JSON list of C-alpha atoms in Angstrom, two decimals:
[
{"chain": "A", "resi": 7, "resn": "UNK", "atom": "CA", "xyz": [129.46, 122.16, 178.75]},
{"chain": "A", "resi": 8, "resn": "UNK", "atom": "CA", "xyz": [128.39, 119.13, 176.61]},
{"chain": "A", "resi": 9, "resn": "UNK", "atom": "CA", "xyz": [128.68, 115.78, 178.28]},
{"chain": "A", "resi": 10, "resn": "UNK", "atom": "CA", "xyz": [130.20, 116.99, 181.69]},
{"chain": "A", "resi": 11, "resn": "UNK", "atom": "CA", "xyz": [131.11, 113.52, 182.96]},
{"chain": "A", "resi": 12, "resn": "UNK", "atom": "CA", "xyz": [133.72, 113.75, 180.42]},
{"chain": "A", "resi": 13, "resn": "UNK", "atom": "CA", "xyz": [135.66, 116.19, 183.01]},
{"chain": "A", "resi": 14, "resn": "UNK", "atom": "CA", "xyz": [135.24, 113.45, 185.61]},
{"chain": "A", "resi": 15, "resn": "UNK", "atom": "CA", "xyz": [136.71, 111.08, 183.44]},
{"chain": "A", "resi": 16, "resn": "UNK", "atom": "CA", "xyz": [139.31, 112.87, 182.00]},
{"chain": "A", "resi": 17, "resn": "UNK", "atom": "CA", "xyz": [140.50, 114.84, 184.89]},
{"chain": "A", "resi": 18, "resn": "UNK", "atom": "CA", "xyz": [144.21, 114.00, 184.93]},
{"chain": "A", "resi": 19, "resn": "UNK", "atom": "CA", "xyz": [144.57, 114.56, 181.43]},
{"chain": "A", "resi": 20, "resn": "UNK", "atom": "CA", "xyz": [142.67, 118.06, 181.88]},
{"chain": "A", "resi": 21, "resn": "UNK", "atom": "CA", "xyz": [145.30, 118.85, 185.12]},
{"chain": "A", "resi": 22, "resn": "UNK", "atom": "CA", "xyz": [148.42, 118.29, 182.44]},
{"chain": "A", "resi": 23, "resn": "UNK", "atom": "CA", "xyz": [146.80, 120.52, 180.01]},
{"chain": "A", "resi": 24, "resn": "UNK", "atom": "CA", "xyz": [149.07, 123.55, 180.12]},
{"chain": "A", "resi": 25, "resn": "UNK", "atom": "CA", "xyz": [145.44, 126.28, 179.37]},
{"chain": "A", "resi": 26, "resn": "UNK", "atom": "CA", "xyz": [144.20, 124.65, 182.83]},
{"chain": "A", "resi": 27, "resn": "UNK", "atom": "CA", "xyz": [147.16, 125.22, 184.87]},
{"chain": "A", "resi": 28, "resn": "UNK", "atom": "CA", "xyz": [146.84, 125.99, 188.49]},
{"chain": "A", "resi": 29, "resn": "UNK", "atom": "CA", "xyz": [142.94, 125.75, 188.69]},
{"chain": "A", "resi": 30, "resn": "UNK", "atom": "CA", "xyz": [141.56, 123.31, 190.37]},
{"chain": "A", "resi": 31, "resn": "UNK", "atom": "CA", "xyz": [140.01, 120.36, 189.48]},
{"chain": "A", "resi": 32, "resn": "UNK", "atom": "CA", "xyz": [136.76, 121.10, 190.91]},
{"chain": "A", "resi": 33, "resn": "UNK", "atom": "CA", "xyz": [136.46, 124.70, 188.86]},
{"chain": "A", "resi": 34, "resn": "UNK", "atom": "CA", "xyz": [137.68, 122.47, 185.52]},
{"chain": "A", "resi": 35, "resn": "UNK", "atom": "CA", "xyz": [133.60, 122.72, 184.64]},
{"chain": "A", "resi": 36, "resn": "UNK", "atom": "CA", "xyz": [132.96, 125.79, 185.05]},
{"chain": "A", "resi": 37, "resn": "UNK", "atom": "CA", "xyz": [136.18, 127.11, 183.13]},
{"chain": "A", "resi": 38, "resn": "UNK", "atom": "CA", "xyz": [135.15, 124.70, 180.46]},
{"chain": "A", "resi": 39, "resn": "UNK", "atom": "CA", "xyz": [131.82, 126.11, 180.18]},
{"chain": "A", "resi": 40, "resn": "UNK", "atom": "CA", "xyz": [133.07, 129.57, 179.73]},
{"chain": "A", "resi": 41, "resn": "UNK", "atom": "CA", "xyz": [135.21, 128.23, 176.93]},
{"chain": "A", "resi": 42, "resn": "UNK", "atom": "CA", "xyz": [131.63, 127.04, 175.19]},
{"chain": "A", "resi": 43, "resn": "UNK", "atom": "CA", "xyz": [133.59, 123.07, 175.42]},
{"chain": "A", "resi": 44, "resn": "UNK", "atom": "CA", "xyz": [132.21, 120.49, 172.94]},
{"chain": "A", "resi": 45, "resn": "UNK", "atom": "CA", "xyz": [133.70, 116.84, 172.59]},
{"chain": "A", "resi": 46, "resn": "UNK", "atom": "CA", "xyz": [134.37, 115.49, 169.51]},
{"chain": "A", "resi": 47, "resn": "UNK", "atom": "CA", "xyz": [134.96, 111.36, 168.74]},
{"chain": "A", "resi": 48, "resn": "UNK", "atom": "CA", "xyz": [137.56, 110.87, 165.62]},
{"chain": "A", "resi": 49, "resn": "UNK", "atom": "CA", "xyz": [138.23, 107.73, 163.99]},
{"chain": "A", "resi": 50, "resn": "UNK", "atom": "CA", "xyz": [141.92, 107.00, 162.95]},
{"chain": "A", "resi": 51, "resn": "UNK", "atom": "CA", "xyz": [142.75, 109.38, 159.52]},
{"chain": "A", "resi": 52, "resn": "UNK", "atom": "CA", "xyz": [139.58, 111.62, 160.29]},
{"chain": "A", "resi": 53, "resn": "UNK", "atom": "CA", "xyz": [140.14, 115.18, 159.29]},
{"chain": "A", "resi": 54, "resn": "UNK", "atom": "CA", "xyz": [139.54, 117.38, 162.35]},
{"chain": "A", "resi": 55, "resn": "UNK", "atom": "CA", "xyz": [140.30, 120.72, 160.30]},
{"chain": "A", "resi": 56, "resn": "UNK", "atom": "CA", "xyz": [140.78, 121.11, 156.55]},
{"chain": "A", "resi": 57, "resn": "UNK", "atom": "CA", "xyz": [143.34, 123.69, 155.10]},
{"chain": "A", "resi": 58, "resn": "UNK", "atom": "CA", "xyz": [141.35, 126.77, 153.84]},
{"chain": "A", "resi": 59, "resn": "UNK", "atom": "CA", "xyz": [137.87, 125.99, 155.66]},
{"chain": "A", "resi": 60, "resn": "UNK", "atom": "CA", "xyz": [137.30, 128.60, 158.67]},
{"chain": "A", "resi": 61, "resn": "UNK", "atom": "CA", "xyz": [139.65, 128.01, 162.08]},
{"chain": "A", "resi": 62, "resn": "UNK", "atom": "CA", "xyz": [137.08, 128.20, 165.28]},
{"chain": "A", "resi": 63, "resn": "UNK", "atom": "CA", "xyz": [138.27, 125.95, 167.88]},
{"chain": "A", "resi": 64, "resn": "UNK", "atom": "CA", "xyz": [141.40, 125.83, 169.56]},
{"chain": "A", "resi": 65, "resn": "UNK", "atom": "CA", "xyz": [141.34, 122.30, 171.06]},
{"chain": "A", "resi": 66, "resn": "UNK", "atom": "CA", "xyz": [142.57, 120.19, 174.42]},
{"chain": "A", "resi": 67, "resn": "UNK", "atom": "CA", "xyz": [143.89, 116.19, 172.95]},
{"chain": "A", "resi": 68, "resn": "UNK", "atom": "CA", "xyz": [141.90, 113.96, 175.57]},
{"chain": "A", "resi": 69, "resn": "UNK", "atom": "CA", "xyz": [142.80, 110.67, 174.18]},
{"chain": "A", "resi": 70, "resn": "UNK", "atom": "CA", "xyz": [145.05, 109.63, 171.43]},
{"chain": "A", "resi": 71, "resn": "UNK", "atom": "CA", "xyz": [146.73, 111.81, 169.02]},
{"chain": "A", "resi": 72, "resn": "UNK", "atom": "CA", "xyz": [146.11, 114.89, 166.31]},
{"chain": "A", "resi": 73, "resn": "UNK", "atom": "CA", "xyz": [148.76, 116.11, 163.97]},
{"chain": "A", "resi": 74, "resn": "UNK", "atom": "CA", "xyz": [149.08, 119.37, 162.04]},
{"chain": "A", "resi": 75, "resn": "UNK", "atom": "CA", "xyz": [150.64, 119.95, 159.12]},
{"chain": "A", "resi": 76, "resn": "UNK", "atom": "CA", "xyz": [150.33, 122.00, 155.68]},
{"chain": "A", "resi": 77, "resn": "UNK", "atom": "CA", "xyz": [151.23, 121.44, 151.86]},
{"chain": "A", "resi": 78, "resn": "UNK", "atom": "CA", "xyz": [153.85, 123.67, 150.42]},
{"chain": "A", "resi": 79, "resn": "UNK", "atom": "CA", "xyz": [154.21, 125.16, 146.55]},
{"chain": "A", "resi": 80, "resn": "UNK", "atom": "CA", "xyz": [155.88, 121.86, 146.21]},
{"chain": "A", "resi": 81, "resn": "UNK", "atom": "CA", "xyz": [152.30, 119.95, 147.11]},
{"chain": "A", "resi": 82, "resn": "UNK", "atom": "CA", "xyz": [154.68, 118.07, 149.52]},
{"chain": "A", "resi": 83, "resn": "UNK", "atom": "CA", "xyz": [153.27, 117.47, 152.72]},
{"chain": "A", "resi": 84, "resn": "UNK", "atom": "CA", "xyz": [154.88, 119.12, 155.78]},
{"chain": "A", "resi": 85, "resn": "UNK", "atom": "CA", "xyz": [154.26, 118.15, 159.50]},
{"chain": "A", "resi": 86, "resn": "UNK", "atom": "CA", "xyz": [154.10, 121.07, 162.07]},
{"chain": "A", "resi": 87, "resn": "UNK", "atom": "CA", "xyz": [153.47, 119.28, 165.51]},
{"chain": "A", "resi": 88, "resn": "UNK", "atom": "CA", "xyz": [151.88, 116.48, 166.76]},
{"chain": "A", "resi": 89, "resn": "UNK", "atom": "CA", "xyz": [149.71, 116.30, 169.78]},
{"chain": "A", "resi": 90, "resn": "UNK", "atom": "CA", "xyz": [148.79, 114.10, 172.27]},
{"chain": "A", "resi": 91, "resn": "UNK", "atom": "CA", "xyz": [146.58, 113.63, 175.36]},
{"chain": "A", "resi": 92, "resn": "UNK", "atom": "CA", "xyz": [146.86, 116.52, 177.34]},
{"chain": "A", "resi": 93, "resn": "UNK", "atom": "CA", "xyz": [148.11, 118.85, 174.89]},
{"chain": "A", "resi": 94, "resn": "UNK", "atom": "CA", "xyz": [146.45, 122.34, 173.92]},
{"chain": "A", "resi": 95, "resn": "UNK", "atom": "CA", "xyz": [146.49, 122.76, 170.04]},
{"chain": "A", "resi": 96, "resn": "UNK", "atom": "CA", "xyz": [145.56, 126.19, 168.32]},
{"chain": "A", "resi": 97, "resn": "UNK", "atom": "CA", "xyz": [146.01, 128.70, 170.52]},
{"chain": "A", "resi": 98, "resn": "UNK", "atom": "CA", "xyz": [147.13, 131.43, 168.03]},
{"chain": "A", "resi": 99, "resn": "UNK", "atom": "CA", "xyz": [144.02, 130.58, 165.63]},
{"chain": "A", "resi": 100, "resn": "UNK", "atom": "CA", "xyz": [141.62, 129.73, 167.78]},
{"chain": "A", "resi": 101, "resn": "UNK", "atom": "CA", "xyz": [142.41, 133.75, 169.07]},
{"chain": "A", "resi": 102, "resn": "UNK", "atom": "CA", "xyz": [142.15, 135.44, 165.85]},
{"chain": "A", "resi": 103, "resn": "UNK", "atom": "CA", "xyz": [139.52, 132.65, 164.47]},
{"chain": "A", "resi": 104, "resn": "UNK", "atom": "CA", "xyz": [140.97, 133.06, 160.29]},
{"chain": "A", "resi": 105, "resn": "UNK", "atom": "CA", "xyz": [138.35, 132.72, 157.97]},
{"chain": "A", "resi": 106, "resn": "UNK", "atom": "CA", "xyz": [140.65, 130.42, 155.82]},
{"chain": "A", "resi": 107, "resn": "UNK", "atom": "CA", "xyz": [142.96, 127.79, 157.71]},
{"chain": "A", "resi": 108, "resn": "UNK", "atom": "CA", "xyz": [146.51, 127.82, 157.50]},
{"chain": "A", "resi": 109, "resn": "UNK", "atom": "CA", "xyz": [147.20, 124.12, 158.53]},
{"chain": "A", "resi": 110, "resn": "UNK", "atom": "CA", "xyz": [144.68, 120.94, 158.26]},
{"chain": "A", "resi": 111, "resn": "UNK", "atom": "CA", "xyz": [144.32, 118.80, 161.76]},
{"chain": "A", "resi": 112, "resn": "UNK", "atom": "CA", "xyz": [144.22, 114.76, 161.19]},
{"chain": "A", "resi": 113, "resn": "UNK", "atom": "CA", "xyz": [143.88, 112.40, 163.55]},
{"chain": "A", "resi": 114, "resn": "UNK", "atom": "CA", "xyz": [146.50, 110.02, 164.00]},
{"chain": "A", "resi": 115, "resn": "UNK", "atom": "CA", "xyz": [144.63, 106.98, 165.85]},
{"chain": "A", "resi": 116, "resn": "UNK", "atom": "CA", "xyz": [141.26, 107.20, 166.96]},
{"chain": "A", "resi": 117, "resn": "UNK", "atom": "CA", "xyz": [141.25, 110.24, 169.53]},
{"chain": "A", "resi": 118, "resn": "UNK", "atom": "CA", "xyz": [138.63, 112.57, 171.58]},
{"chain": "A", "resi": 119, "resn": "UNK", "atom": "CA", "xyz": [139.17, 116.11, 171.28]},
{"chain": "A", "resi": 120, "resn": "UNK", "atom": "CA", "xyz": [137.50, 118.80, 173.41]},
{"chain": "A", "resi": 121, "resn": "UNK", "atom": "CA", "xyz": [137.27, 121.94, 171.47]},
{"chain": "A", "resi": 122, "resn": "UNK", "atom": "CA", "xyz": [137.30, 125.39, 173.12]},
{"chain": "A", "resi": 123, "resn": "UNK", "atom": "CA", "xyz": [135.85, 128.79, 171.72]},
{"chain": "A", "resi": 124, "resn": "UNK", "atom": "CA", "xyz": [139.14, 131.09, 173.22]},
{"chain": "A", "resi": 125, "resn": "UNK", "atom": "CA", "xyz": [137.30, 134.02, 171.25]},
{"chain": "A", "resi": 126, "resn": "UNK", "atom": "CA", "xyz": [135.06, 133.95, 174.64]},
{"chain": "A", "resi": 127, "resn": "UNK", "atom": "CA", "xyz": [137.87, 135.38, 176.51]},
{"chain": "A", "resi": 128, "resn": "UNK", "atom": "CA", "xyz": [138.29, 138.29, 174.27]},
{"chain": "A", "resi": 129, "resn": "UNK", "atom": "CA", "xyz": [133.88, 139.59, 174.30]},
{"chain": "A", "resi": 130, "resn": "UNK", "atom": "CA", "xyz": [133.96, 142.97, 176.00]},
{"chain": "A", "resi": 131, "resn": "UNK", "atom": "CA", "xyz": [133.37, 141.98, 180.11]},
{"chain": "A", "resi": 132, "resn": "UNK", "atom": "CA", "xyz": [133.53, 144.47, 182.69]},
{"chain": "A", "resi": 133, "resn": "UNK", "atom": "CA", "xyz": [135.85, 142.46, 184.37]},
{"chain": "A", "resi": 134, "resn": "UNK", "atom": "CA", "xyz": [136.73, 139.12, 184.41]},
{"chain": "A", "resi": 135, "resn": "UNK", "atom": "CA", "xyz": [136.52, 136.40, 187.03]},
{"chain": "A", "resi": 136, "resn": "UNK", "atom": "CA", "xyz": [139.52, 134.60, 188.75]},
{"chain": "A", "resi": 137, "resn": "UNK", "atom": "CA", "xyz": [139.14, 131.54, 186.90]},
{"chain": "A", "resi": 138, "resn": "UNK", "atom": "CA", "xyz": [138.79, 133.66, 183.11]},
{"chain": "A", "resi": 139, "resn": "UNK", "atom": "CA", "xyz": [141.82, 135.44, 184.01]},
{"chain": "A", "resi": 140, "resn": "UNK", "atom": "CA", "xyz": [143.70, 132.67, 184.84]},
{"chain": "A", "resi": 141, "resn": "UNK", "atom": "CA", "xyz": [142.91, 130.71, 181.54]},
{"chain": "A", "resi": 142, "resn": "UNK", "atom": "CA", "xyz": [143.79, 134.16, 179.85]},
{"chain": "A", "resi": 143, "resn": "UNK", "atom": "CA", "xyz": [147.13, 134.53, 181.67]},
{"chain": "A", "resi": 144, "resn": "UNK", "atom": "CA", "xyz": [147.74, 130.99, 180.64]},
{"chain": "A", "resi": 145, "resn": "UNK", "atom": "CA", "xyz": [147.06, 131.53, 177.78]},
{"chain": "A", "resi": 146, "resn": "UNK", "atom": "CA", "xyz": [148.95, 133.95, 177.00]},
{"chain": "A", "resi": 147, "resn": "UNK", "atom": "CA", "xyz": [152.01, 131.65, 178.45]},
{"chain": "A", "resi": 148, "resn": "UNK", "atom": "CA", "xyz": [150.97, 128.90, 176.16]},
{"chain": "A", "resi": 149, "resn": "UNK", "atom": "CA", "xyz": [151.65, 132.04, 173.12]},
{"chain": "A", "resi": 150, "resn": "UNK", "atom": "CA", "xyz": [154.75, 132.63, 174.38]},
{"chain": "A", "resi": 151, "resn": "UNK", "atom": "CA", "xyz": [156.04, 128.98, 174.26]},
{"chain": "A", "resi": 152, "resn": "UNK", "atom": "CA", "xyz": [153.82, 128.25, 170.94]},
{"chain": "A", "resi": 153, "resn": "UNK", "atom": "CA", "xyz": [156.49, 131.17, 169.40]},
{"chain": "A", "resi": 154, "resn": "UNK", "atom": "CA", "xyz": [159.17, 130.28, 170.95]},
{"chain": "A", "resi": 155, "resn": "UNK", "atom": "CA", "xyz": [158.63, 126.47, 169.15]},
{"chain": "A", "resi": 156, "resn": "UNK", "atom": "CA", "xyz": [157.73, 128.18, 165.35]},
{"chain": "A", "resi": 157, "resn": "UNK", "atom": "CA", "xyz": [161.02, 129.97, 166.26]},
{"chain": "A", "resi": 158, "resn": "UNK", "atom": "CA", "xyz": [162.63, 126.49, 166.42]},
{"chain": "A", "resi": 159, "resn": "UNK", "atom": "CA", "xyz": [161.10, 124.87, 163.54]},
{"chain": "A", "resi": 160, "resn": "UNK", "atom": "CA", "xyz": [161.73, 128.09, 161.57]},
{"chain": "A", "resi": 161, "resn": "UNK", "atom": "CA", "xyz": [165.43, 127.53, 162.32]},
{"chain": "A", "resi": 162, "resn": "UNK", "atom": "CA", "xyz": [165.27, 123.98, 161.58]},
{"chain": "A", "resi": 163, "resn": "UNK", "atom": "CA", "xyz": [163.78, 124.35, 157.60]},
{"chain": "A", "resi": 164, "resn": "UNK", "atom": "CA", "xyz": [166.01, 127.38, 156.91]},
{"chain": "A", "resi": 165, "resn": "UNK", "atom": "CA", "xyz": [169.22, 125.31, 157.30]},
{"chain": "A", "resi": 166, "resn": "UNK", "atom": "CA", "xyz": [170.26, 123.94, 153.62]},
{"chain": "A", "resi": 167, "resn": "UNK", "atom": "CA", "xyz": [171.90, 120.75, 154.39]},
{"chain": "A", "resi": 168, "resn": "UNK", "atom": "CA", "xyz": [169.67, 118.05, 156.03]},
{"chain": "A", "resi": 169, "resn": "UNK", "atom": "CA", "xyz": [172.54, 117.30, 158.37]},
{"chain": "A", "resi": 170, "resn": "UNK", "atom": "CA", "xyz": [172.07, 120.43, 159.77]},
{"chain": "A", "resi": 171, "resn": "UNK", "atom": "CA", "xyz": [168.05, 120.16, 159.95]},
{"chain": "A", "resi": 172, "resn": "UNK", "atom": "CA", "xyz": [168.69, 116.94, 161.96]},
{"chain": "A", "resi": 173, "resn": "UNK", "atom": "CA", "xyz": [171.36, 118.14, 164.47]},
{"chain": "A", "resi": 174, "resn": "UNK", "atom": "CA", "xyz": [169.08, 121.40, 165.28]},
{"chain": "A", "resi": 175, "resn": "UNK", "atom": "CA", "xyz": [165.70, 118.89, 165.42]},
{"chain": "A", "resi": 176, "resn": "UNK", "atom": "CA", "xyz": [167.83, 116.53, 168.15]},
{"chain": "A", "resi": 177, "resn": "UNK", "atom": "CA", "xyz": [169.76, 119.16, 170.05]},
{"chain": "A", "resi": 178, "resn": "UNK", "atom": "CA", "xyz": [165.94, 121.33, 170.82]},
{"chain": "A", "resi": 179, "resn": "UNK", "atom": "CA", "xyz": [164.22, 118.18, 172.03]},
{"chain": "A", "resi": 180, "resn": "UNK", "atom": "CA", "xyz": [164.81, 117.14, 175.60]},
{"chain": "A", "resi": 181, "resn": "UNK", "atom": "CA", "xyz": [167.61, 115.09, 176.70]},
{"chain": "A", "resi": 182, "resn": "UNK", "atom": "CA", "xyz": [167.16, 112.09, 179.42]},
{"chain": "A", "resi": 183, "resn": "UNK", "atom": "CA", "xyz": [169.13, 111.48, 182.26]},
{"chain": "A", "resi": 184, "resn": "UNK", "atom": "CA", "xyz": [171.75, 109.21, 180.38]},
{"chain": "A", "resi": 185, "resn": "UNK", "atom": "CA", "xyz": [172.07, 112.08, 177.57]},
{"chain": "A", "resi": 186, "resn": "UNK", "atom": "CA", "xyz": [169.82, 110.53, 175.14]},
{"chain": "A", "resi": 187, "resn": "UNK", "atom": "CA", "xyz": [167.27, 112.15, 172.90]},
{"chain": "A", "resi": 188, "resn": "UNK", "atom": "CA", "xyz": [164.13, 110.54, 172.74]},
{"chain": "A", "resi": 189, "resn": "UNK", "atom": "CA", "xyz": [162.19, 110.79, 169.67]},
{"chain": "A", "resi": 190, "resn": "UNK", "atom": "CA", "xyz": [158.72, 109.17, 169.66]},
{"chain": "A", "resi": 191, "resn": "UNK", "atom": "CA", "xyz": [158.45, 110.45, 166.08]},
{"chain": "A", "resi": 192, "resn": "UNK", "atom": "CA", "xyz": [158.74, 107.69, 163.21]},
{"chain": "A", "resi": 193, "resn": "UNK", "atom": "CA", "xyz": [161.07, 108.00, 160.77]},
{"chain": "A", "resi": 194, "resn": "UNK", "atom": "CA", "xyz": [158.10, 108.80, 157.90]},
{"chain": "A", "resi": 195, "resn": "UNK", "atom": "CA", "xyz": [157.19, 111.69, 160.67]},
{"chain": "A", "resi": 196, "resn": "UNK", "atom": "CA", "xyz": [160.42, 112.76, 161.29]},
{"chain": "A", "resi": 197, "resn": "UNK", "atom": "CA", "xyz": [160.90, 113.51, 157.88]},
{"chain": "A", "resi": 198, "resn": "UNK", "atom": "CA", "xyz": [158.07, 115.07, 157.09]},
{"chain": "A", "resi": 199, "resn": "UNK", "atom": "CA", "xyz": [158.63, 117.57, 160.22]},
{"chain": "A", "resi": 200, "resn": "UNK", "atom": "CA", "xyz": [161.97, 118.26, 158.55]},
{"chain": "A", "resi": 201, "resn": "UNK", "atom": "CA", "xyz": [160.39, 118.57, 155.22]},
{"chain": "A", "resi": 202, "resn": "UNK", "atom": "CA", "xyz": [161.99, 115.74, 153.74]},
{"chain": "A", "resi": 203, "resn": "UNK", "atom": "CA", "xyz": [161.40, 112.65, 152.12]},
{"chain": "A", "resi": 204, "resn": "UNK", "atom": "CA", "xyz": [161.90, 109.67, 154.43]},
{"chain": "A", "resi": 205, "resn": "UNK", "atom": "CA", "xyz": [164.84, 107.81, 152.17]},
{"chain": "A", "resi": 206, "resn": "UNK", "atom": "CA", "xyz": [167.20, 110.92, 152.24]},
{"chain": "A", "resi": 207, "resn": "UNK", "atom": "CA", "xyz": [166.33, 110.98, 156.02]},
{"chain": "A", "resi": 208, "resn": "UNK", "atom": "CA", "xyz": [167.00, 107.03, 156.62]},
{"chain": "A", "resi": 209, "resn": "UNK", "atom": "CA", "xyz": [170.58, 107.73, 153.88]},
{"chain": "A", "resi": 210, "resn": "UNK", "atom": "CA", "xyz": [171.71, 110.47, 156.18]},
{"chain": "A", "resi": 211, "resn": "UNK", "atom": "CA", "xyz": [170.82, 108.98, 159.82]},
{"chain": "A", "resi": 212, "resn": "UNK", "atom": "CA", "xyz": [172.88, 106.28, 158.48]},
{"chain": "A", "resi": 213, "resn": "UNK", "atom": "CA", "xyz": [175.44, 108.06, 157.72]},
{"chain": "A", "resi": 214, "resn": "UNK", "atom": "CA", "xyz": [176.36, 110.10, 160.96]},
{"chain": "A", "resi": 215, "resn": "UNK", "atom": "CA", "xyz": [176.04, 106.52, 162.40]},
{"chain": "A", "resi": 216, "resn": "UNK", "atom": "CA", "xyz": [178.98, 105.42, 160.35]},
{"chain": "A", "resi": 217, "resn": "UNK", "atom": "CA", "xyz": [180.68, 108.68, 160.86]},
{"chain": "A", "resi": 218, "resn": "UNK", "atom": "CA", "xyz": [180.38, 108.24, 164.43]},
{"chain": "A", "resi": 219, "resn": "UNK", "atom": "CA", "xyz": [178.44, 111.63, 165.49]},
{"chain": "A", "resi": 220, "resn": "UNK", "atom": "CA", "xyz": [174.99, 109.67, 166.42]},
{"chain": "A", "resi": 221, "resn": "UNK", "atom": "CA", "xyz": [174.22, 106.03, 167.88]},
{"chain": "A", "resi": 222, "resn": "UNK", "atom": "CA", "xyz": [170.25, 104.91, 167.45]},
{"chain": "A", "resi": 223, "resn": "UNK", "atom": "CA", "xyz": [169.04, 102.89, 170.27]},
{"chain": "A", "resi": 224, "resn": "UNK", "atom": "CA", "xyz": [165.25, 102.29, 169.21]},
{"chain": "A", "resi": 225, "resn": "UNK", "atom": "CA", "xyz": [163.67, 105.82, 169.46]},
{"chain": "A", "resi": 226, "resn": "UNK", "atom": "CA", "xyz": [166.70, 106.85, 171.84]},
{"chain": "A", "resi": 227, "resn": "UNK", "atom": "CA", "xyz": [169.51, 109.26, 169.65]},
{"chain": "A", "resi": 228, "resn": "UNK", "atom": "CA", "xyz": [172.88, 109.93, 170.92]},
{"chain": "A", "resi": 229, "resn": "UNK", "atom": "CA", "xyz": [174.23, 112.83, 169.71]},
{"chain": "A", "resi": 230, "resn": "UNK", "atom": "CA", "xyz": [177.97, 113.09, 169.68]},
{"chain": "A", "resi": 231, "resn": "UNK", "atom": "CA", "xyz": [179.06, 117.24, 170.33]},
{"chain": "A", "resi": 232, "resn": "UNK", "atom": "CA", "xyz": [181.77, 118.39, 168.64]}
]
């Protein structure tokens, strides 16, 4: 793999990464190196992946922060998920490796990425070694989840009324220990993730506020259940 001190370096961020679960550090290398890994620097508002160009790499966030997102028949902009350090992004199209992408990759602040070639676990192998069929079971995990969360955002821009799209957006994210939702998302994000504009979002937040079925602490939401 290119620049290998980079697993050194980066080797808690690699343990939280959910395609290197349960292999240890040490083997982190060598799994890498199966997965053909290249590092790539980004400057803040670099495009990582453009919309319609071919879809290779399915990639691990090292440092700061990529989003995805596509354009509708609108030409509106609409977020699809954000990821951070330690997050896997692409799984499903780094698999099937489209020769026109469905989503364009931007990075939010200036970030390292690590891409990964997953179309190295799918070559024809007599068999496969302990450490390629754990990233393959793993991957296959991180699928699972990546449909359950389409599922979710599916549900959330089929609802008509935005009230509807925010209560399904707050009640699916996790809930801290005092209830709360936190939401790390700005409001401009927020709204593009529920394919709105960001003034309808702010008119409606405020709203529920004064009709008592949410309280805004900062980035915290309380969510009153009826």
């Amino acid at each position: 793999m290119e620049e290998t001190n980079i697993v050194k370096k980066y080797e808690k961020v690699l343990a939280a990464c959910p395609l290197l679960a349960g292999i240890p550090a040490s083997q982190y290398e060598e799994a890498l190196t199966f997965l053909r890994g290249k590092v790539v620097h980004l400057a803040k508002r670099e495009i990582l992946q453009q919309l319609d160009e071919p879809f290779r790499y399915a990639g691990i966030v090292l440092s700061g922060s990529i989003e995805g997102s596509f354009i509708n028949e609108n030409d509106a902009k609409i977020t699809i998920n954000r990821f951070d350090a330690g997050k896997l992004y692409g799984e499903a199209l780094g698999c099937v490796q489209p020769p026109h992408s469905p989503i364009q990759l931007e990075a939010l602040s200036d970030s390292i990425i690590l891409l990964v070639d997953l179309s190295a676990m799918h070559q024809e192998k007599e068999s496969l070694t302990g450490i390629q069929y754990h990233l393959a079971m793993n991957l296959i995990h991180g699928l699972a989840h990546q449909n359950i969360y389409q599922n979710y955002k599916v549900r959330i821009l089929s609802q008509k009324k935005l009230r509807d799209r925010i209560i399904i957006f707050l009640s699916g994210r996790p809930h801290l220990a005092d209830g709360s939702i936190l939401v790390k998302l700005t409001t401009t994000a927020m709204a593009e993730f529920l394919g709105v504009n960001r003034s309808a979002l702010s008119r409606e937040l405020g709203l529920m506020q004064d009709e008592g079925l949410l309280r805004i602490e900062g980035r915290r939401f309380f969510l009153k259940h009826e």
